[in-house]
Short mmCIF file of C-alpha atoms and ligand atoms in Angstrom, two decimals:
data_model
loop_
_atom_site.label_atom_id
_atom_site.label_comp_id
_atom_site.label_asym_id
_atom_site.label_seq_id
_atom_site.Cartn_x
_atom_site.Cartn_y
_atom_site.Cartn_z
CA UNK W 1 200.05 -17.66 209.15
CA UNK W 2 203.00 -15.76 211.36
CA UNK W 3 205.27 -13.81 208.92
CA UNK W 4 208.86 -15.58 208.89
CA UNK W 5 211.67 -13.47 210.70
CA UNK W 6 213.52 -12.75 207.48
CA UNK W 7 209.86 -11.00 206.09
CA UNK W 8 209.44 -9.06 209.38
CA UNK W 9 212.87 -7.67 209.79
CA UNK W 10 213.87 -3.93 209.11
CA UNK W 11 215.31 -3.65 205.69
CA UNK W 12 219.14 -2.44 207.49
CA UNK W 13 219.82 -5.52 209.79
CA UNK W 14 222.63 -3.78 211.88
CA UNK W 15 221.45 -1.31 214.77
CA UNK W 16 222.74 2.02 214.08
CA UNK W 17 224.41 1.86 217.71
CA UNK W 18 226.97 -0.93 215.78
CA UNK W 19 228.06 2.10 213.34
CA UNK W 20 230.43 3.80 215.62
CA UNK W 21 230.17 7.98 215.51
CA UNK W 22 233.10 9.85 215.50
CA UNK W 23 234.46 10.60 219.18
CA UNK W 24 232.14 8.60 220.47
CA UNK W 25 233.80 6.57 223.58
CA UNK W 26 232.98 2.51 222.92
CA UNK W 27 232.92 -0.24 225.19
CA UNK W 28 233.04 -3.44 223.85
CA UNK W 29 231.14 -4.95 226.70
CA UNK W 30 228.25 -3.34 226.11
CA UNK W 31 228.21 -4.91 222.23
CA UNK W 32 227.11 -8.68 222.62
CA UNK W 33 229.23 -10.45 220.08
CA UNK W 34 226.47 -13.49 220.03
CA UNK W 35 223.85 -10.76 219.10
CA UNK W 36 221.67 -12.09 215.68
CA UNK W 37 218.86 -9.45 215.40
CA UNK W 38 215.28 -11.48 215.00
CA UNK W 39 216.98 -14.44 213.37
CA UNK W 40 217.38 -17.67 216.07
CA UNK W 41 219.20 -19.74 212.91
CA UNK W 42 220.87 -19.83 209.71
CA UNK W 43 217.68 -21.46 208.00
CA UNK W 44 215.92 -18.33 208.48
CA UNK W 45 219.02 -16.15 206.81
CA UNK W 46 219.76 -17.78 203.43
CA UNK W 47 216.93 -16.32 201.53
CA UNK W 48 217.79 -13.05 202.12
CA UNK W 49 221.58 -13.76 201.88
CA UNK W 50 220.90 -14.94 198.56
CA UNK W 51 219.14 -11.99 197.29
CA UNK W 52 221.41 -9.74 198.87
CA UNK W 53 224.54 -12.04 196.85
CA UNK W 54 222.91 -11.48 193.62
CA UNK W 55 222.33 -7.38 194.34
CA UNK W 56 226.66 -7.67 194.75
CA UNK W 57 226.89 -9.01 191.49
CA UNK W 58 225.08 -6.58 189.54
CA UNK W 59 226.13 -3.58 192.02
CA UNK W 60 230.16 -5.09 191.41
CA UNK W 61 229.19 -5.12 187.51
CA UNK W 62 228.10 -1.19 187.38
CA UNK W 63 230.96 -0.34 189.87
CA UNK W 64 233.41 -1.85 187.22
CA UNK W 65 231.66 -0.64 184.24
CA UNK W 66 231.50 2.78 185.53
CA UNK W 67 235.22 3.38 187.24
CA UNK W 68 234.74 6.43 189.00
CA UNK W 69 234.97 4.76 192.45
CA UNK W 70 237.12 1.61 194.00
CA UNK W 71 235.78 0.04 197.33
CA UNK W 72 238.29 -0.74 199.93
CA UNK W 73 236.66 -3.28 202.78
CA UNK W 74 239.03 -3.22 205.59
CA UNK W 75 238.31 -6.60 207.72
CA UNK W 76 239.72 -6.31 211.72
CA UNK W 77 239.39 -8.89 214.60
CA UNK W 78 241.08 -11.09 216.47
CA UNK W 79 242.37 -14.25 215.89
CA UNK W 80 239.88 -16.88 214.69
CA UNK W 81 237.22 -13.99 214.27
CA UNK W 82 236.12 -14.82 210.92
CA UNK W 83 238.41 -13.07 208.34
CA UNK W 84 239.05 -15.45 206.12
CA UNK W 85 235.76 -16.78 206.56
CA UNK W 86 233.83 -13.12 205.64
CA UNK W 87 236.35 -13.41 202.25
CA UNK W 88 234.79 -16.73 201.16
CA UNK W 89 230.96 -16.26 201.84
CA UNK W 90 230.66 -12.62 201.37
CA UNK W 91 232.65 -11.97 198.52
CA UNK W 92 232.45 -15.75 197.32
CA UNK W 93 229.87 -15.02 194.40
CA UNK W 94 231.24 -12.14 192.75
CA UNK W 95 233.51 -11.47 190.04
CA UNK W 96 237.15 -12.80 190.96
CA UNK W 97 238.35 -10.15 188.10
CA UNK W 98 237.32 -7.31 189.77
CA UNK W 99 238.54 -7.84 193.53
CA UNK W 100 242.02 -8.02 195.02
CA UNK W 101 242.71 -9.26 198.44
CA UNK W 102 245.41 -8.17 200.61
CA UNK W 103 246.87 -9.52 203.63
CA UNK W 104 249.17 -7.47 206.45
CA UNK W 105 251.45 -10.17 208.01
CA UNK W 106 254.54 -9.14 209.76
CA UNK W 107 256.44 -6.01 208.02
CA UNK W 108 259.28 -7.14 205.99
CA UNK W 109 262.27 -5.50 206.19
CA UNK W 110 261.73 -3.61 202.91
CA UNK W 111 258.12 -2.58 204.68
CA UNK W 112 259.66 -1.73 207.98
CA UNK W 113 261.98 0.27 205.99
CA UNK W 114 259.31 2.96 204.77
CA UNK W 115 256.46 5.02 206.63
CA UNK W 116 253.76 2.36 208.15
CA UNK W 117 251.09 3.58 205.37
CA UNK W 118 253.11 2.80 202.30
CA UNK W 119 252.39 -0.94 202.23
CA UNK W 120 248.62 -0.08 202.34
CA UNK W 121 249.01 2.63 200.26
CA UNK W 122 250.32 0.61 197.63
CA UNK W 123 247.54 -2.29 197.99
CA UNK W 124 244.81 0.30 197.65
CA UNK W 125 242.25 -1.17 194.60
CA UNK W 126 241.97 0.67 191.28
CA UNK W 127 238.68 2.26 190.06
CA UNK W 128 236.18 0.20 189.34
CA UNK W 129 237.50 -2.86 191.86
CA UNK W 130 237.33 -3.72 194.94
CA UNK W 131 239.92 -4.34 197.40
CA UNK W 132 239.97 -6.26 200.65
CA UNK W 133 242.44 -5.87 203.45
CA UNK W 134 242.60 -8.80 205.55
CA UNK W 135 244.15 -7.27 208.44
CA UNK W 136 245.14 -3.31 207.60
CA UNK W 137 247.59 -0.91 208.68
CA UNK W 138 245.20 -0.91 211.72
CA UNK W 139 247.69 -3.39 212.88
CA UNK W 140 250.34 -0.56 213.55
CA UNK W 141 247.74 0.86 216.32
CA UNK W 142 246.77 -2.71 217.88
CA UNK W 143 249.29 -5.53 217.97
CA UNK W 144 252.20 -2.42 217.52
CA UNK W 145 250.46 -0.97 220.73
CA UNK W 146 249.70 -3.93 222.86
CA UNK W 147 253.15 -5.03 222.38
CA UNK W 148 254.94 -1.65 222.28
CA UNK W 149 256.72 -2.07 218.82
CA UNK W 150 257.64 1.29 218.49
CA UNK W 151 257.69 3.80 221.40
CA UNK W 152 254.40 5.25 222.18
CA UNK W 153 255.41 8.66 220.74
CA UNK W 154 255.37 6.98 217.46
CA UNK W 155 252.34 5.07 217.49
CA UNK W 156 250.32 7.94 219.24
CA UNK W 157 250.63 9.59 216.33
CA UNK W 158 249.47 7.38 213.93
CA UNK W 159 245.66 7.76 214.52
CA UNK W 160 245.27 10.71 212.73
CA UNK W 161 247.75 9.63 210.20
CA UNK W 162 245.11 7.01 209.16
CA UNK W 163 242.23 9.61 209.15
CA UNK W 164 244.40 11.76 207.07
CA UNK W 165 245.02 9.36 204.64
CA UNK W 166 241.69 7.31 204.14
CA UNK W 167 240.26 11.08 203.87
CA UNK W 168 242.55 11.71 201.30
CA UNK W 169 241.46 7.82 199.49
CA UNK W 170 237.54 9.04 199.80
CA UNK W 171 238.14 12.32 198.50
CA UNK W 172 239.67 10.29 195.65
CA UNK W 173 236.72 8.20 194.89
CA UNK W 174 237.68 5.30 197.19
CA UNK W 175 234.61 4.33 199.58
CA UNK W 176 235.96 2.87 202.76
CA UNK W 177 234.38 0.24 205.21
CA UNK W 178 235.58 -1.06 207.98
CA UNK W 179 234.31 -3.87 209.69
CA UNK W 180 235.31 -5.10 213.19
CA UNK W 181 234.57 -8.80 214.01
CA UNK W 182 233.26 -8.79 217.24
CA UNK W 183 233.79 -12.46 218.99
CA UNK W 184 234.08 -13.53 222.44
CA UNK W 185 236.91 -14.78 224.37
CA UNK W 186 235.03 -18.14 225.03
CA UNK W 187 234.08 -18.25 221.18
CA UNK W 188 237.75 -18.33 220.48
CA UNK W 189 238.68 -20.98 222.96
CA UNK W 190 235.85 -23.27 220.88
CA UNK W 191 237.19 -22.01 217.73
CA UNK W 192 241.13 -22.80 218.64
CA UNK W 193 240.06 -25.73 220.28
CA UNK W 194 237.98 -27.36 216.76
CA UNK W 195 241.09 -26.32 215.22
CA UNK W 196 243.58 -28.44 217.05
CA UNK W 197 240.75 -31.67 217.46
CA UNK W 198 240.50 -31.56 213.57
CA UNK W 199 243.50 -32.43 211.61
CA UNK W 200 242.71 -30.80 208.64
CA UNK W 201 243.05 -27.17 210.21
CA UNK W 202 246.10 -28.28 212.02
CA UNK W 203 248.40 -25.71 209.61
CA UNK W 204 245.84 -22.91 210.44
CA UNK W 205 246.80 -22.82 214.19
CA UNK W 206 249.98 -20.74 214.87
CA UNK W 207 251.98 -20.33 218.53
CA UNK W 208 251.14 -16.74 217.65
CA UNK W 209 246.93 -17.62 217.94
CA UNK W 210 247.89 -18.88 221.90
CA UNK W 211 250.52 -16.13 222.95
CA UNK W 212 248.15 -13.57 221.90
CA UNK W 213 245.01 -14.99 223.26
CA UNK W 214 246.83 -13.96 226.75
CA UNK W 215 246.75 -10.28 225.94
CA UNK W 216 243.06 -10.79 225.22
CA UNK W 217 242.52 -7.51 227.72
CA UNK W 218 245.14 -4.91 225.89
CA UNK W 219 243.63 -5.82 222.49
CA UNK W 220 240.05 -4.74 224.04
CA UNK W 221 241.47 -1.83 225.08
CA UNK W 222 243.47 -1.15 221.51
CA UNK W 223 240.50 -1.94 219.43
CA UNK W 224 238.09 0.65 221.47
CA UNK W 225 240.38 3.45 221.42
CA UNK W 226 240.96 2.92 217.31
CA UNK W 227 237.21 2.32 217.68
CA UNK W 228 236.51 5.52 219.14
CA UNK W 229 239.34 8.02 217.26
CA UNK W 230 239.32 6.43 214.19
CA UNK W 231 235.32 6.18 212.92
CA UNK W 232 235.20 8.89 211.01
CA UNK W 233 232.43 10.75 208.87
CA UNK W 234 234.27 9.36 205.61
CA UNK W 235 235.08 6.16 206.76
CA UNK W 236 233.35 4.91 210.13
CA UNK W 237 233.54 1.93 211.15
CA UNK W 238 230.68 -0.92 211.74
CA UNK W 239 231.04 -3.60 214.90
CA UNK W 240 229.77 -6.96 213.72
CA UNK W 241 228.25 -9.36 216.21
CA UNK W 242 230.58 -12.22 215.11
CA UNK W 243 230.07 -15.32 217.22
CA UNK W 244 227.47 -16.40 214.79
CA UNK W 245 229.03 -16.68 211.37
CA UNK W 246 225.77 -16.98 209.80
CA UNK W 247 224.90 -13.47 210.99
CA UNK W 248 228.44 -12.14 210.72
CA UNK W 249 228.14 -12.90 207.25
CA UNK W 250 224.86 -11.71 206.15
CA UNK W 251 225.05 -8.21 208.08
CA UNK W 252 228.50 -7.39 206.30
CA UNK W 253 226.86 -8.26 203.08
CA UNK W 254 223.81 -6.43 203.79
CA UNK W 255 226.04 -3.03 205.33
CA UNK W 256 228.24 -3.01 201.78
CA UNK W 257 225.04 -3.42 199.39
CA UNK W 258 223.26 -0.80 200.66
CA UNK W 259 226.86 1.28 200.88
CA UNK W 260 226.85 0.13 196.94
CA UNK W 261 223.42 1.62 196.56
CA UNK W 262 223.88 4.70 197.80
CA UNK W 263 226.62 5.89 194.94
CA UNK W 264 223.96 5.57 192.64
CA UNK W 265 226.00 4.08 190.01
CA UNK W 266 225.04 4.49 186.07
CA UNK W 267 226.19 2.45 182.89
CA UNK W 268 228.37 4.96 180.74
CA UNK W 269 226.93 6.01 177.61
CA UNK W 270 227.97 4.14 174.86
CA UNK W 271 231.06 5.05 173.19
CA UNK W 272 229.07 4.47 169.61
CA UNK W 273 225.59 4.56 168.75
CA UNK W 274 224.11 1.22 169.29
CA UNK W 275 220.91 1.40 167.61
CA UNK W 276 222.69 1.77 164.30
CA UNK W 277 224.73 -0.91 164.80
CA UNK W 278 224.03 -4.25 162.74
CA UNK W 279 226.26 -7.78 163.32
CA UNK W 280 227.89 -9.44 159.87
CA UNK W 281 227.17 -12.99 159.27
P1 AMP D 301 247.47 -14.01 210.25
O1 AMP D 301 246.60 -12.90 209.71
O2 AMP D 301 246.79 -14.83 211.28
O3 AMP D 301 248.09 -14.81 209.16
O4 AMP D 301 248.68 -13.35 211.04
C1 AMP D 301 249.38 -12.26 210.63
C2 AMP D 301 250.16 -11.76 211.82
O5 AMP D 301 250.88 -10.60 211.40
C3 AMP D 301 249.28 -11.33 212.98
O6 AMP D 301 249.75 -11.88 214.17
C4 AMP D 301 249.42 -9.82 212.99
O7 AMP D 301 249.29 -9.24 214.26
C5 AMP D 301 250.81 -9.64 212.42
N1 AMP D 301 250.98 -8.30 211.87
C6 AMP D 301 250.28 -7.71 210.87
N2 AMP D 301 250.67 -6.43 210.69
C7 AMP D 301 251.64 -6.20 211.61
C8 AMP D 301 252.41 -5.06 211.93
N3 AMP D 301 252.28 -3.90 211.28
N4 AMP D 301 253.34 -5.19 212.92
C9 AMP D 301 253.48 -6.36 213.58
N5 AMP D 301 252.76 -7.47 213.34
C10 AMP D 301 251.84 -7.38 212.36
MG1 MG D 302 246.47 -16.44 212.44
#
């Protein structure tokens, strides 16, 4: 009997290419956003996602119980890319008590007001949690860019800002992964489009989802030149083939367990002896 795809597979789904090294120039053309490794359907992915789910569970558990690290997941895209969507099935099954998520709209004044890392800054997670940015003070080199917020004097500057500072978070004990959500301009058009046939995601679509679709071009260009100065040693950053949310979701699962993994986490020694210990009626 032929082995099933999900028994053949090499244990790290993602092709090393996908984890970008520092310097390297990127072009986003050359990454197929409806790529799903030797899987043709979801079927074939749930066993695995499932095993991989319950690995999160007991890898969140010993990151809590031991509290020397935090785990900040930093989730970029364009609209409709699957955000929201990596939140709910990635992160769905573990411990609500142990992650925060955080999401970068629109500086407020008070925001606007301070240095362009404070907001982040102050929404890193804790030891022991783990912390999602849904949209990240990566925003501040894309949309800021494309739409020249700030002169480009400003905003030139701000690459190695953010390497400065998530070196500063690692050397700290925060791991950081970043995860761009790779889709194609004709996935979003189907994506905007089942949004505005289906009255149910009517709130979900925004002017903002249709203006910026038009700048589809700049945003390439913004994302590859964060992609390229921006992966760094201590905090690279992964493309995700993201057309499929099936695969989209399993790879980012599979790319933070084995992240997990690698800490080699222990349960602190008891703060009593144990052995001793006997439970009145
Ligand atoms: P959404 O995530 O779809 O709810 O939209 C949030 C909006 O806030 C997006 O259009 C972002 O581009 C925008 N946004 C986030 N951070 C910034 C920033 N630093 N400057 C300007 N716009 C931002
Ligand atoms: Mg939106």
């Amino acid at each position: 009997m032929p082995l099933k795809p999900d028994l053949i597979v090499k244990k790290m789904e993602l092709n090393p290419k996908n984890i970008v090294k520092p310097g390297d120039l990127v072009s986003l053309n050359d990454y197929p956003p409806e790529y799903t490794g030797a899987y043709e359907k979801k079927g074939q992915t749930k066993r695995r996602l499932k095993k991989l789910h319950k690995e999160l569970l007991e890898l969140q558990g010993l990151l809590y119980a031991e509290s020397q690290h935090s785990l900040l997941i930093i989730l970029q895209g364009m609209d409709t890319c699957g955000k929201d969507g990596t939140i709910r099935r990635v992160m769905g099954g573990i411990n609500v008590q142990g992650c925060d998520v955080f999401n970068f709209k629109v500086p407020t004044a008070d925001e606007l007001s301070r240095d362009f890392l404070w907001r982040a800054h102050k929404a890193v997670p804790s030891k022991g949690k783990i912390g999602i940015f849904n949209r990240s003070h990566y925003e501040d080199v894309l949309v800021v860019r494309v739409h020249n917020l700030v002169p480009e004097q400003v905003w030139s500057q701000r690459y190695q800002q953010i390497n400065d500072f998530e070196k500063m978070l690692v050397e700290n004990g925060t791991v950081v992964m970043k995860f761009y959500l790779h889709i194609s301009k004709d996935e979003q058009k189907e994506r905007l489009e089942s949004r505005i046939s289906d009255p149910t995601k009517h709130w979900k679509v925004e002017a903002s989802d249709i203006r910026e679709r038009a700048y589809w071009d700049n945003y390439m260009q913004a994302y590859e030149v964060m992609l390229q100065k921006c992966s760094t040693d201590w905090a690279p950053w992964y493309i995700i083939p993201a057309n499929k949310k099936w695969y989209r979701n399993l790879v980012v699962t599979e790319c933070i367990v084995e992240r997990l993994k690698k800490l080699d986490m222990k349960y602190p020694e008891p703060s009593i002896d144990v052995t001793d210990l006997t439970i009145g009626d």
